[in-house]
Structures are given as structure tokens and as C-alpha cells.
JSON list of C-alpha atoms in Angstrom, two decimals:
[
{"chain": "A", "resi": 22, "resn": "UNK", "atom": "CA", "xyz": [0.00, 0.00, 0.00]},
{"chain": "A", "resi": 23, "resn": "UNK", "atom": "CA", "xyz": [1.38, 3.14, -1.09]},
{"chain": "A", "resi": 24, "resn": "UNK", "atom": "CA", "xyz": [1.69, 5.89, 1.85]},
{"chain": "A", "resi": 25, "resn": "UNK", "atom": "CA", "xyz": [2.62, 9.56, 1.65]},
{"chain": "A", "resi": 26, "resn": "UNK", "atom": "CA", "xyz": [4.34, 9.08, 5.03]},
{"chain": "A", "resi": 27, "resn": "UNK", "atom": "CA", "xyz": [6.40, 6.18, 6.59]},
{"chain": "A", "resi": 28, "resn": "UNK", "atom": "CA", "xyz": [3.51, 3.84, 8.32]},
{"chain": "A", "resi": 29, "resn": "UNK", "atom": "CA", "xyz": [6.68, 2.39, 9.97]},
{"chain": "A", "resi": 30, "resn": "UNK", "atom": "CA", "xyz": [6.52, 5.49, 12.80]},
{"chain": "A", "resi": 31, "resn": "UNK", "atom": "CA", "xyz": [2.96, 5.54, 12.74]},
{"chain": "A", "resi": 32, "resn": "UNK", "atom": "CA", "xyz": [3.32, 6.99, 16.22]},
{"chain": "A", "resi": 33, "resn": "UNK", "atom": "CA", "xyz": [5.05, 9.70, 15.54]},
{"chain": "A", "resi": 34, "resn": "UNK", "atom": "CA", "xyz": [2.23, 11.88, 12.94]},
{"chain": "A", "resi": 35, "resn": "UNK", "atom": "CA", "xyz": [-0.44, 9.68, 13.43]},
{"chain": "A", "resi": 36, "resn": "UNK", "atom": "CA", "xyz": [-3.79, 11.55, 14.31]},
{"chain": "A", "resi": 37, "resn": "UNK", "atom": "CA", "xyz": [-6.19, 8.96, 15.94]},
{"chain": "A", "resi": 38, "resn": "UNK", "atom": "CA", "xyz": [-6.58, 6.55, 18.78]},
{"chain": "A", "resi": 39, "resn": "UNK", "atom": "CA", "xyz": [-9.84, 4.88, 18.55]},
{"chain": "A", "resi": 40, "resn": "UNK", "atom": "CA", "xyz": [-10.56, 2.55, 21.35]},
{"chain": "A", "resi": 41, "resn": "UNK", "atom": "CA", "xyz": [-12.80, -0.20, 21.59]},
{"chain": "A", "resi": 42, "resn": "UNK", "atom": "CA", "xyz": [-14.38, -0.79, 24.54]},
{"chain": "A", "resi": 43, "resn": "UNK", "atom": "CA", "xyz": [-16.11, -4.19, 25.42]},
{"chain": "A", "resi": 44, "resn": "UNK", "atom": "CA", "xyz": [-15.32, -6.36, 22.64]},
{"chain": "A", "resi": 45, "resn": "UNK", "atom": "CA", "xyz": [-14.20, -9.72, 24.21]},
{"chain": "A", "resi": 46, "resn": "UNK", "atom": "CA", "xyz": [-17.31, -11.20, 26.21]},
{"chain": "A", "resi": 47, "resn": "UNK", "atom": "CA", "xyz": [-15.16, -12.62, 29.12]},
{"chain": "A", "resi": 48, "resn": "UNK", "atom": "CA", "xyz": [-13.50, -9.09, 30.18]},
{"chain": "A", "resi": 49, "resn": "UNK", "atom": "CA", "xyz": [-16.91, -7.66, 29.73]},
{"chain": "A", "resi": 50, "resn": "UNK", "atom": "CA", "xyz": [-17.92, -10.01, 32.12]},
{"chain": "A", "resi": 51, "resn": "UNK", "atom": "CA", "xyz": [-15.07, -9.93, 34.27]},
{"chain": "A", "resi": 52, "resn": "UNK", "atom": "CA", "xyz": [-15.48, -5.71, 34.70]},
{"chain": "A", "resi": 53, "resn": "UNK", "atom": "CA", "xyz": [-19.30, -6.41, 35.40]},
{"chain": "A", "resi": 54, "resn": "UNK", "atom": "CA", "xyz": [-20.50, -4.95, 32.11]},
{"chain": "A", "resi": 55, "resn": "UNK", "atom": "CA", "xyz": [-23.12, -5.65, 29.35]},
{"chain": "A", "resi": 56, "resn": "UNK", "atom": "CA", "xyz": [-22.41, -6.86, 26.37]},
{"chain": "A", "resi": 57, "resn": "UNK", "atom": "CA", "xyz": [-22.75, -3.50, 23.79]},
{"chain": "A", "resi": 58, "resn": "UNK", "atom": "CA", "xyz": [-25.26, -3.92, 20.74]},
{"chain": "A", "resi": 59, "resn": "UNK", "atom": "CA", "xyz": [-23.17, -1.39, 18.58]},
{"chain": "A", "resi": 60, "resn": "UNK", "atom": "CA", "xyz": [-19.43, -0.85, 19.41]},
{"chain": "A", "resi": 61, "resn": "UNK", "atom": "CA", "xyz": [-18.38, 1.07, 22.25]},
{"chain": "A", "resi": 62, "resn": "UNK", "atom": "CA", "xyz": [-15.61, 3.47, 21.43]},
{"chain": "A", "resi": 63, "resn": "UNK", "atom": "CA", "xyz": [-13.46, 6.50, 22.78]},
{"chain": "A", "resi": 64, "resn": "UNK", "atom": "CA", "xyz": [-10.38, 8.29, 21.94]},
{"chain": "A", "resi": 65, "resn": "UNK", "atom": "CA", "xyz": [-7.10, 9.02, 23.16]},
{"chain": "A", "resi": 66, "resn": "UNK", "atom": "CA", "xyz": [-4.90, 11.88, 22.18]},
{"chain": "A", "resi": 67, "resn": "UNK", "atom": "CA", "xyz": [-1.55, 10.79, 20.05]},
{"chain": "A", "resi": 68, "resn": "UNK", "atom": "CA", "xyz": [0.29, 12.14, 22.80]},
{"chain": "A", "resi": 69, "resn": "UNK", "atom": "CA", "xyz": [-0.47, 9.19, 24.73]},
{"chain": "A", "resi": 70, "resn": "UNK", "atom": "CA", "xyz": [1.56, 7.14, 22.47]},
{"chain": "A", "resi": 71, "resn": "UNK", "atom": "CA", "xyz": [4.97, 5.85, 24.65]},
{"chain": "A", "resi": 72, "resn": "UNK", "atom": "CA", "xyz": [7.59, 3.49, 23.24]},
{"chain": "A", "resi": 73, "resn": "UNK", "atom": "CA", "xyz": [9.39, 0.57, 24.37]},
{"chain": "A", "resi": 74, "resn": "UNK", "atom": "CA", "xyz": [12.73, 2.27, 26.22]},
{"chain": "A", "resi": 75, "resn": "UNK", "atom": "CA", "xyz": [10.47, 5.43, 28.12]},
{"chain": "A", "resi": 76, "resn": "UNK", "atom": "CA", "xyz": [8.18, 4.52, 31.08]},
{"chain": "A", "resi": 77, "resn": "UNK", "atom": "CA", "xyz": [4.60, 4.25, 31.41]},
{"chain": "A", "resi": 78, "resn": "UNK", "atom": "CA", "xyz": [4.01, 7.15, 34.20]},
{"chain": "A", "resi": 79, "resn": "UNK", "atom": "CA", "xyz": [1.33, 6.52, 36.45]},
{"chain": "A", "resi": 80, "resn": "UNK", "atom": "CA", "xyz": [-0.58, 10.21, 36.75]},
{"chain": "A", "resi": 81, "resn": "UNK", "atom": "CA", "xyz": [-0.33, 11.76, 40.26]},
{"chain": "A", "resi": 82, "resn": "UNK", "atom": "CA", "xyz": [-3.82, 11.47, 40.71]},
{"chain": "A", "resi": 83, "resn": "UNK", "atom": "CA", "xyz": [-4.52, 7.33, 40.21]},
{"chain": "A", "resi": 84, "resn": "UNK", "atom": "CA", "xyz": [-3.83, 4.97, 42.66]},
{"chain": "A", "resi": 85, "resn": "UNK", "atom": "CA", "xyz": [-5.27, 1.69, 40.59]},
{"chain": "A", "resi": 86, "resn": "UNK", "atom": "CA", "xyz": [-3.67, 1.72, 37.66]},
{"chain": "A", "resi": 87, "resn": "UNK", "atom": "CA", "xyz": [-5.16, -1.25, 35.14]},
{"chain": "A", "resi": 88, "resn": "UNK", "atom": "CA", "xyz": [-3.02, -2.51, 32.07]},
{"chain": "A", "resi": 89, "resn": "UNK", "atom": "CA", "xyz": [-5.67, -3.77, 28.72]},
{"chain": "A", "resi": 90, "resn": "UNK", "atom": "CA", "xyz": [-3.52, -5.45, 25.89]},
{"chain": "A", "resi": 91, "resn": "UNK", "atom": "CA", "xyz": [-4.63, -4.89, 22.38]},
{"chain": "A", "resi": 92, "resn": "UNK", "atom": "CA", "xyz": [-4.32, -5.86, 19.02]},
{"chain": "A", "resi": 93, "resn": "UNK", "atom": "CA", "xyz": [-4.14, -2.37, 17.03]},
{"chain": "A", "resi": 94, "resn": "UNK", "atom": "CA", "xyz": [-5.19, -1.93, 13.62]},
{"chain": "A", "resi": 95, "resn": "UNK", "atom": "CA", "xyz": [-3.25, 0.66, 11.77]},
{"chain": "A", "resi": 96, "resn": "UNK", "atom": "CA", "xyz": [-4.81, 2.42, 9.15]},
{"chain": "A", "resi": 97, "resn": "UNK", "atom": "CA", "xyz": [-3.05, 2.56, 5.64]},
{"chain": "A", "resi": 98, "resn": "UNK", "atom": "CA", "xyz": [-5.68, 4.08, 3.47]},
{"chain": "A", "resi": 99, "resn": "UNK", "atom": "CA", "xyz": [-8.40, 7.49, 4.39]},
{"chain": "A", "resi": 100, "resn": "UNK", "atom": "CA", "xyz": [-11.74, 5.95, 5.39]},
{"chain": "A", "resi": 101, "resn": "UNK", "atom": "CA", "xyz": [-15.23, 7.09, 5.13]},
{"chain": "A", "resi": 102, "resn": "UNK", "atom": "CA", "xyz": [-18.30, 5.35, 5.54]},
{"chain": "A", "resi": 103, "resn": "UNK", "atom": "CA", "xyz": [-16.74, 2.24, 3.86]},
{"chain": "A", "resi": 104, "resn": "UNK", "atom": "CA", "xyz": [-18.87, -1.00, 3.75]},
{"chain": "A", "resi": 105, "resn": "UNK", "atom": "CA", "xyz": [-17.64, -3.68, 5.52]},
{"chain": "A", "resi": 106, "resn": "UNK", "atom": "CA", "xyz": [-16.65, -5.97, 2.57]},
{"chain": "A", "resi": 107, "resn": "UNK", "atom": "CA", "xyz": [-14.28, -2.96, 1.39]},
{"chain": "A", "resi": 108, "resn": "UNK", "atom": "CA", "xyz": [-13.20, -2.38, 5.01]},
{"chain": "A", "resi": 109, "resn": "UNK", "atom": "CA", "xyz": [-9.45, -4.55, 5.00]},
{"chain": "A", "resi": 110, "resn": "UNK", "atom": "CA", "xyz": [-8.48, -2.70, 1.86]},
{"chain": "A", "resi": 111, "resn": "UNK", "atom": "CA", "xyz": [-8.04, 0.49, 4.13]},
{"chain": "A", "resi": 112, "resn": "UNK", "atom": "CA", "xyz": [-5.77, -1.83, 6.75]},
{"chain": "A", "resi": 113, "resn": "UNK", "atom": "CA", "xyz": [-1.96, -1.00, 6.47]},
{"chain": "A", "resi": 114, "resn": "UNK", "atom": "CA", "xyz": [-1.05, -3.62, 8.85]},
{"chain": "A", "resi": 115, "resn": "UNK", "atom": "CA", "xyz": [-1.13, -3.90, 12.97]},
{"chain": "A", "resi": 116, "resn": "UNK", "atom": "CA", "xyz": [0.99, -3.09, 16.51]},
{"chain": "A", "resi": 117, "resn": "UNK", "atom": "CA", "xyz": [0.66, -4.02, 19.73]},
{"chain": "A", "resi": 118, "resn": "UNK", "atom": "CA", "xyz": [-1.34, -1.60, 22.06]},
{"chain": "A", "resi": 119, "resn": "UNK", "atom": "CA", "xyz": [-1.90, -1.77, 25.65]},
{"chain": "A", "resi": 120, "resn": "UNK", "atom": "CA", "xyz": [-4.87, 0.77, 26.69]},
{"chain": "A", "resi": 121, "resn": "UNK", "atom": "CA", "xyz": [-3.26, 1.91, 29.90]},
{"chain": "A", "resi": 122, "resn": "UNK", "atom": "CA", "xyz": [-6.92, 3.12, 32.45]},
{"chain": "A", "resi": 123, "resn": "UNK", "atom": "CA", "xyz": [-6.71, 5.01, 35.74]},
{"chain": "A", "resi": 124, "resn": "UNK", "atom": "CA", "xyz": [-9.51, 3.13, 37.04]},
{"chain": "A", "resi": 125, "resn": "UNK", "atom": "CA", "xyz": [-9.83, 4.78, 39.73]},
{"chain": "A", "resi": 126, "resn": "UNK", "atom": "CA", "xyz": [-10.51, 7.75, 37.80]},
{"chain": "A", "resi": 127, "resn": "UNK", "atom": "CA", "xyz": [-12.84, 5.87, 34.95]},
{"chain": "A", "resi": 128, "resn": "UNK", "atom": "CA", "xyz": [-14.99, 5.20, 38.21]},
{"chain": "A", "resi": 129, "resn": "UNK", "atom": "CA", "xyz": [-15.27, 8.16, 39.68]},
{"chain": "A", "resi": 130, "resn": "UNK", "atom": "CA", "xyz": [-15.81, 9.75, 36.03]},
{"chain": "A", "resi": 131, "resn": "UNK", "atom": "CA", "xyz": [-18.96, 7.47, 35.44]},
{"chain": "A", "resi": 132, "resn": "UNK", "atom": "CA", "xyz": [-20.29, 7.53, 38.39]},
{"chain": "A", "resi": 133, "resn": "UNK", "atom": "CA", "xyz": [-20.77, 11.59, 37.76]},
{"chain": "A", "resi": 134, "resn": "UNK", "atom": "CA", "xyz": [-21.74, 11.43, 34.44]},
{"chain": "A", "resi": 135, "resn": "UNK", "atom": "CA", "xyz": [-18.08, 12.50, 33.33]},
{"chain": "A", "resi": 136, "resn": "UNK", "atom": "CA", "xyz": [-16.07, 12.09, 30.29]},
{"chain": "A", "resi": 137, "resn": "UNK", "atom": "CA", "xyz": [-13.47, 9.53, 30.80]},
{"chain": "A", "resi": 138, "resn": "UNK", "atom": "CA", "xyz": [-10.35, 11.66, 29.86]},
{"chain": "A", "resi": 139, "resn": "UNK", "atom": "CA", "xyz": [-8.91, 11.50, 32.89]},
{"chain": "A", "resi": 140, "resn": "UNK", "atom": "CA", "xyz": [-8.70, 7.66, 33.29]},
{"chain": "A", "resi": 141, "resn": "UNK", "atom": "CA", "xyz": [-7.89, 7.12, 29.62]},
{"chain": "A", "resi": 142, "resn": "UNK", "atom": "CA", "xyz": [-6.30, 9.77, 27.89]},
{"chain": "A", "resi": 143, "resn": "UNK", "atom": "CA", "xyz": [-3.10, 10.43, 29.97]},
{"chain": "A", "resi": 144, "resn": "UNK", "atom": "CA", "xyz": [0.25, 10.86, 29.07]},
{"chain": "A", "resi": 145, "resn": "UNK", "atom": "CA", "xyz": [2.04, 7.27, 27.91]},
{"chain": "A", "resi": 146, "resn": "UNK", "atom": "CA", "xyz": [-1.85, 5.77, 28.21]},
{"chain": "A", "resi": 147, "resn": "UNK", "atom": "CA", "xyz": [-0.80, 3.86, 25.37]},
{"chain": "A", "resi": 148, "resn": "UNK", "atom": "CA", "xyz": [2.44, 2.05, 25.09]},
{"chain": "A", "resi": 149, "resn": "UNK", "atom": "CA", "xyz": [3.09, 0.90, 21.28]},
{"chain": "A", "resi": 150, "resn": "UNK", "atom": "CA", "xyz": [4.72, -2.09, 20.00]},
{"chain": "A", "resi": 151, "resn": "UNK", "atom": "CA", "xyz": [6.81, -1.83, 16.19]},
{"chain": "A", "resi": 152, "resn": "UNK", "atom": "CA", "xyz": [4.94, -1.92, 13.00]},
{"chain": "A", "resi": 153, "resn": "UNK", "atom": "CA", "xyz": [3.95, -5.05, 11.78]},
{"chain": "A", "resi": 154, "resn": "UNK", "atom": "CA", "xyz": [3.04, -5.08, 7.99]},
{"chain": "A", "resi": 155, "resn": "UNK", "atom": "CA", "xyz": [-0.60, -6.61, 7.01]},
{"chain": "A", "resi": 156, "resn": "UNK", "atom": "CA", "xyz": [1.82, -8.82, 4.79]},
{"chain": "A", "resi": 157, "resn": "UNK", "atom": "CA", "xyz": [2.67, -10.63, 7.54]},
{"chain": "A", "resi": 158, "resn": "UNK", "atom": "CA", "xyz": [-0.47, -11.26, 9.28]},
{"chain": "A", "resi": 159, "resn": "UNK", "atom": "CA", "xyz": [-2.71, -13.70, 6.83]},
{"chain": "A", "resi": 160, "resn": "UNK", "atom": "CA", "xyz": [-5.33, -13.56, 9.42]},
{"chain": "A", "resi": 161, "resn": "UNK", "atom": "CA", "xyz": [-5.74, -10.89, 12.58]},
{"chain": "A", "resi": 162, "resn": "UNK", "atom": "CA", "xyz": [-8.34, -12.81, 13.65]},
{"chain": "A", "resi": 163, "resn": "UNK", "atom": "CA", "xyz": [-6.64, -16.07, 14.48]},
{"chain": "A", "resi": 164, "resn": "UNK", "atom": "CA", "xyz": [-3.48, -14.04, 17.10]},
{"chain": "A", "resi": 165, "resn": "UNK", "atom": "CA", "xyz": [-2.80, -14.89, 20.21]},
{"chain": "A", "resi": 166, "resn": "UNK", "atom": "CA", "xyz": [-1.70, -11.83, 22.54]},
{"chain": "A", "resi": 167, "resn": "UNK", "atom": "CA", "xyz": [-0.82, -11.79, 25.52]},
{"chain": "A", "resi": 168, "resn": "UNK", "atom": "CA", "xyz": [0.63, -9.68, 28.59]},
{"chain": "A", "resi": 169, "resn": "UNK", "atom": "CA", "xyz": [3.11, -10.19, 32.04]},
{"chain": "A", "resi": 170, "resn": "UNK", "atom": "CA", "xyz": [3.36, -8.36, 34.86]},
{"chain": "A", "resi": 171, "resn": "UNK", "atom": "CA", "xyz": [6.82, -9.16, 36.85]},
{"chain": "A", "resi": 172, "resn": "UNK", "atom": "CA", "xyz": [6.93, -12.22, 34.68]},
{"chain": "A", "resi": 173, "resn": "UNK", "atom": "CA", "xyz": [3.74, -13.36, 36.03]},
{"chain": "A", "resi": 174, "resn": "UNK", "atom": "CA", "xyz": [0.62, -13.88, 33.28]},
{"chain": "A", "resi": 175, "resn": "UNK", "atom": "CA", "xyz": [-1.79, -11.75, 33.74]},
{"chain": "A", "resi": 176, "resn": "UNK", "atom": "CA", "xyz": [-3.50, -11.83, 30.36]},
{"chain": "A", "resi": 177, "resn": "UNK", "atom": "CA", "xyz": [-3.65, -14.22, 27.64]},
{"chain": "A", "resi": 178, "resn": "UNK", "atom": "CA", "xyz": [-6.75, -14.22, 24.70]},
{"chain": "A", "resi": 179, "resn": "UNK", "atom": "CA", "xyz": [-7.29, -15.17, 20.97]},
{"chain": "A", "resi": 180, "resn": "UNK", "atom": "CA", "xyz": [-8.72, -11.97, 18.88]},
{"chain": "A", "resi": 181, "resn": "UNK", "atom": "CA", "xyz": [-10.91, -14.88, 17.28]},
{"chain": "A", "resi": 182, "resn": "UNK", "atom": "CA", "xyz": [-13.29, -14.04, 20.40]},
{"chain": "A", "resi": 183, "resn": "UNK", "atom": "CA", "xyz": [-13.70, -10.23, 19.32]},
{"chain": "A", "resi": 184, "resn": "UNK", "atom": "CA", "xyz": [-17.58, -9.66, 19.49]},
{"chain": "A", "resi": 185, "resn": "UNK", "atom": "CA", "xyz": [-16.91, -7.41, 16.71]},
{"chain": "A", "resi": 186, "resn": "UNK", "atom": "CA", "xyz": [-14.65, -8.29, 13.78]},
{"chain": "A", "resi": 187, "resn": "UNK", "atom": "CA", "xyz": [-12.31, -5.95, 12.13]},
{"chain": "A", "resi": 188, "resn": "UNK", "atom": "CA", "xyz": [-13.96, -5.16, 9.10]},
{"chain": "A", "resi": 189, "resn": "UNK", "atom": "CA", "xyz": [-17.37, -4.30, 10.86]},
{"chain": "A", "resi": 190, "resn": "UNK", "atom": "CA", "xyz": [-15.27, -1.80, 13.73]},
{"chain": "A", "resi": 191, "resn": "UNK", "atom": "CA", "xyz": [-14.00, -0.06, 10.64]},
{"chain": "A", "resi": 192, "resn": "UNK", "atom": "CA", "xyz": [-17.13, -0.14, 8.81]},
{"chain": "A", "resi": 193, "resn": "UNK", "atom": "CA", "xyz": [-18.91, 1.38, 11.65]},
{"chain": "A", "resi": 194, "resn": "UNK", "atom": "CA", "xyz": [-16.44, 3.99, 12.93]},
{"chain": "A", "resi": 195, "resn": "UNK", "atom": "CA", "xyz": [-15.99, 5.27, 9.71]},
{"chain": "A", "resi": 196, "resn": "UNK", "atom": "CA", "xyz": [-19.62, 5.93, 9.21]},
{"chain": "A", "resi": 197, "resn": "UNK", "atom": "CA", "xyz": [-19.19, 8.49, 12.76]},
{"chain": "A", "resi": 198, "resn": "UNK", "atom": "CA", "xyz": [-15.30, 9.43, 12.52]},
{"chain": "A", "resi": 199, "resn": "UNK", "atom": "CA", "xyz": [-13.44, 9.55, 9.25]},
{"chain": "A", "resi": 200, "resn": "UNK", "atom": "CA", "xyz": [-10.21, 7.33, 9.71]},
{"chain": "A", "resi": 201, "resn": "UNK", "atom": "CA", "xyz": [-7.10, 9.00, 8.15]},
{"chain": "A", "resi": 202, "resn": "UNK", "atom": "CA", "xyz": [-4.17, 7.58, 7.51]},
{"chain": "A", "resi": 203, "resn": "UNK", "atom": "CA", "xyz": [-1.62, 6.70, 10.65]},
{"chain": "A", "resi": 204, "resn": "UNK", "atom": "CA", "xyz": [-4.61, 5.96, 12.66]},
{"chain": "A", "resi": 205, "resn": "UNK", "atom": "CA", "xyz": [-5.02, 3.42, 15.12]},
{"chain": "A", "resi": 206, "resn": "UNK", "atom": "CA", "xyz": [-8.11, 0.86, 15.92]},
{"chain": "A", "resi": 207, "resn": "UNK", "atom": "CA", "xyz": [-7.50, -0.61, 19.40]},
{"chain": "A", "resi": 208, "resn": "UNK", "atom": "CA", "xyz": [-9.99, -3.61, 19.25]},
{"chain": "A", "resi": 209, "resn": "UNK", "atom": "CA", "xyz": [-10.16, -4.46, 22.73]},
{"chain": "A", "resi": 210, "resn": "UNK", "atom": "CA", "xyz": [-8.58, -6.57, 25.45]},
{"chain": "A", "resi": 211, "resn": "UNK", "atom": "CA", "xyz": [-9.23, -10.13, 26.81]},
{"chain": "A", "resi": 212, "resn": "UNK", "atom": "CA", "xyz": [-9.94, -10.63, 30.14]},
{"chain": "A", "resi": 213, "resn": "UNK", "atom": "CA", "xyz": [-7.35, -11.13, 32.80]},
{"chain": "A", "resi": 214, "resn": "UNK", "atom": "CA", "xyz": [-7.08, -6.98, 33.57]},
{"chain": "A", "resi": 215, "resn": "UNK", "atom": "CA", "xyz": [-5.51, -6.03, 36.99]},
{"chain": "A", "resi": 216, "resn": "UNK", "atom": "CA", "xyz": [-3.61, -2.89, 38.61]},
{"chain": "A", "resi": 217, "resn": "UNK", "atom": "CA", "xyz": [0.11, -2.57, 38.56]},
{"chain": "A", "resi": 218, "resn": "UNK", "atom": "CA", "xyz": [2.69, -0.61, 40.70]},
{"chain": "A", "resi": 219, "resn": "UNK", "atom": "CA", "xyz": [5.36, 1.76, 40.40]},
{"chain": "A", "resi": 220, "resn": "UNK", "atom": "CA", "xyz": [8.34, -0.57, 39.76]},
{"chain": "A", "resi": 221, "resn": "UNK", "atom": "CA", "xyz": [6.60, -3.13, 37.77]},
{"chain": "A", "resi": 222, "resn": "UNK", "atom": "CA", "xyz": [8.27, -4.52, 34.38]},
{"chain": "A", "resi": 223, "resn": "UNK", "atom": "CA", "xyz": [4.84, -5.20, 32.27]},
{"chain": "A", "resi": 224, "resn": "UNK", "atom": "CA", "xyz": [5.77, -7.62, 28.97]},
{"chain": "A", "resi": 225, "resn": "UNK", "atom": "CA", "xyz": [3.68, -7.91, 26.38]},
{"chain": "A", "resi": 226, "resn": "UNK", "atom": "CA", "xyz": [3.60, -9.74, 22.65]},
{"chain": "A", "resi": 227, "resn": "UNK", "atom": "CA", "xyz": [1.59, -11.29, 19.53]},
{"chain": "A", "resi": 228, "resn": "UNK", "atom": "CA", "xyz": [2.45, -14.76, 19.39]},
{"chain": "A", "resi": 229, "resn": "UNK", "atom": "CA", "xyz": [5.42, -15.31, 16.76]},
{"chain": "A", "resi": 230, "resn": "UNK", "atom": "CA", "xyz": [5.27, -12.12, 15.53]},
{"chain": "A", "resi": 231, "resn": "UNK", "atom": "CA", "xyz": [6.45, -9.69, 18.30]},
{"chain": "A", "resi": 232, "resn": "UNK", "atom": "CA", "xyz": [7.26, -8.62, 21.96]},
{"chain": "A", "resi": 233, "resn": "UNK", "atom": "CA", "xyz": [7.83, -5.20, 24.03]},
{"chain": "A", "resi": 234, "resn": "UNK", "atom": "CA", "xyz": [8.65, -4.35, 27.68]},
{"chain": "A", "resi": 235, "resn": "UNK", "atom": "CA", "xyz": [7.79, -0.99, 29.77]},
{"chain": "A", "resi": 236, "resn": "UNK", "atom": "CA", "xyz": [8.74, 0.30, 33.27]},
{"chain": "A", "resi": 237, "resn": "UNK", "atom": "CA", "xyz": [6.08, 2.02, 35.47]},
{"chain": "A", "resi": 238, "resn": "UNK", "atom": "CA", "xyz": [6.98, 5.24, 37.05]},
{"chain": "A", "resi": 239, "resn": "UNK", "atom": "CA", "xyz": [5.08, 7.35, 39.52]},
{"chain": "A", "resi": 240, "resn": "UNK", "atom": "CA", "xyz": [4.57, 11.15, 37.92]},
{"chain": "A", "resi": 241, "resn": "UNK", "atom": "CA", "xyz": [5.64, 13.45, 40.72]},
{"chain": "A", "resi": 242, "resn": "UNK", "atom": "CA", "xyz": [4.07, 16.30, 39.00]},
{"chain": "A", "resi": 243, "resn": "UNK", "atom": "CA", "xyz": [1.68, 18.31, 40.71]},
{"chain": "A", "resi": 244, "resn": "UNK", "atom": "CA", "xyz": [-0.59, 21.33, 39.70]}
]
């Protein structure tokens, strides 16, 4: 696929996060949630991007930091309102994204009726894995990902048991929010979520294709 820019450092101009919210059944279940009838979705800023090498920084004000492994879809091709069927012609290829979530703050937020900016859309909220060309990935629905906290599994799920496939997430967000180029589809983690600490070494990887590792910090910032 032909790109004006190098896809490679999608990170770096990208425009977009879109997250997808809900989209495995058993961390749904797990976080005490209903299943969605239409996909759930939210954005993060691309400052939130962090890669392997700088820390993830916990933000001064969350005390239950929760790490969400993902399987990102990068976009390769502008998309608007593009029917499903046409949808994987617009795919450039995928990364590794872990939806970092001050949950803590994502509790408080709903519970007043509250955007959830503050729980999601943090500095280093998303740590990003390298580029991995859609050459290389016959099928993004048969992956295994996974993620390790300390060394210890903490998450572990096939992206065969999205609710909603990748053709129909790009389908439907691009009927809302025009996709551009160097955006990113996080399509939602498999269960096995859980806090981590200031000092903790979190691993994460696609099976046979790749692997990163990030620090956690405490910010020391305050206002």
C-alpha cells in the first residue's frame, strides 16, 4: 500500500486513537458490564503514544492503575463510511497496544456522568509495540496476545473471540469518525485486567510475531 508518510513510525504523525471498549465477552464479564449492541468506542490523544525504552508514568492522581492489551489496527488508506466488505483494503497492517486506564478515575468519572479523559487519555496511556506489515499477518483474527506483569501472566486471549470483527469496527467507525491515515483501531482486550505498581516490568507480545517491555513510574508532578 502506497503511503505519503512512513507507516513504519505511525506513532510519531499519526492523528487517531480509537478505542474499543467491550469487545471480548469474558472481560466484559469480568469488569461487570453488558455486552454492547453497537461498538463502544473512545479516543485518546496521540500524545499518549509511549515506546518501548520510556516509562509508562502513572498520573499523580490514580492509585489503581489497570493494564488492557490490544491488538491495534493501523490504518493505511483514508476511510469514510466504507462498507464492511471494502473495510481490510483500508488496513496498512497492525501493533501491539496496551490501553493503559486510571480506574480509579474511569470510576469516579462514570459515576458523575463524566467524560473519561482523565482515566484514559493520559500521558504514555498507550504504550506501542513496532509496525507489523498486514503482509505478515494472513489472518488478525486467528493471534494470540498476551501480557506479564513481573513475569507473572496476567492476560492471555485469541482476537478470534472479538464480538466485533475488524472489518465491521471499521465499517462502523468510519460511518461516525473519518479514519485518516496513521490511525489506530484498538480492538479491545481479553480478560485477565488487573492494577500494577510503580516498579513493575509489564511484557507484552503477539504470538510469533512480536514482543515489548515498559517500566512504570510514579509522575511526581503536581498542579
Amino acid at each position: 500500500m502506497a503511503s505519503s508518510k512512513p507507516l513504519a513510525t505511525f506513532w510519531e504523525w499519526g492523528k487517531n486513537i480509537i478505542c474499543v471498549g467491550r469487545n471480548y465477552a469474558e472481560h466484559a464479564k469480568e469488569m461487570k458490564y453488558t455486552l454492547p449492541v453497537k461498538p463502544l468506542f473512545f479516543l485518546k490523544p496521540s500524545s499518549a503514544y509511549v515506546r518501548e525504552g520510556s516509562p509508562i508514568v502513572r498520573p499523580y492522581y490514580c492509585r489503581k492503575l489497570h493494564h488492557e492489551v490490544e491488538l491495534g489496527v493501523v490504518i493505511g488508506k483514508r476511510a469514510q463510511e466504507v462498507p464492511q466488505e471494502a473495510a481490510m483494503g483500508h488496513v496498512a497492517g497492525y501493533a501491539l497496544c496496551l490501553d493503559m486506564t486510571a480506574r480509579d478515575a474511569q470510576e469516579e468519572c462514570k459515576a458523575k456522568g463524566l467524560p473519561w479523559t482523565l482515566a484514559k487519555g493520559f500521558s504514555t496511556s498507550c504504550p506501542v509495540s513496532d509496525f507489523v506489515p498486514k503482509e505478515r499477518v494472513p489472518d488478525p483474527h486467528q493471534l494470540k496476545i498476551w501480557l506479564k506483569v513481573n513475569g507473572e501472566l496476567r492476560q492471555e486471549g485469541h482476537t478470534s473471540a472479538m464480538v466485533f470483527s475488524i472489518p465491521y469496527l471499521i465499517s462502523y467507525i468510519s460511518g461516525i469518525v473519518t479514519l485518516e491515515e496513521g490511525d489506530v483501531i484498538l480492538t479491545g482486550s481479553p480478560k485477565g485486567v488487573s492494577a500494577v505498581q510503580e516498579k513493575d516490568e509489564i511484557e507484552a507480545g503477539i504470538e510469533g510475531l512480536l514482543s515489548m517491555r515498559f517500566h512504570v513510574v510514579q509522575q511526581k508532578y503536581r498542579p
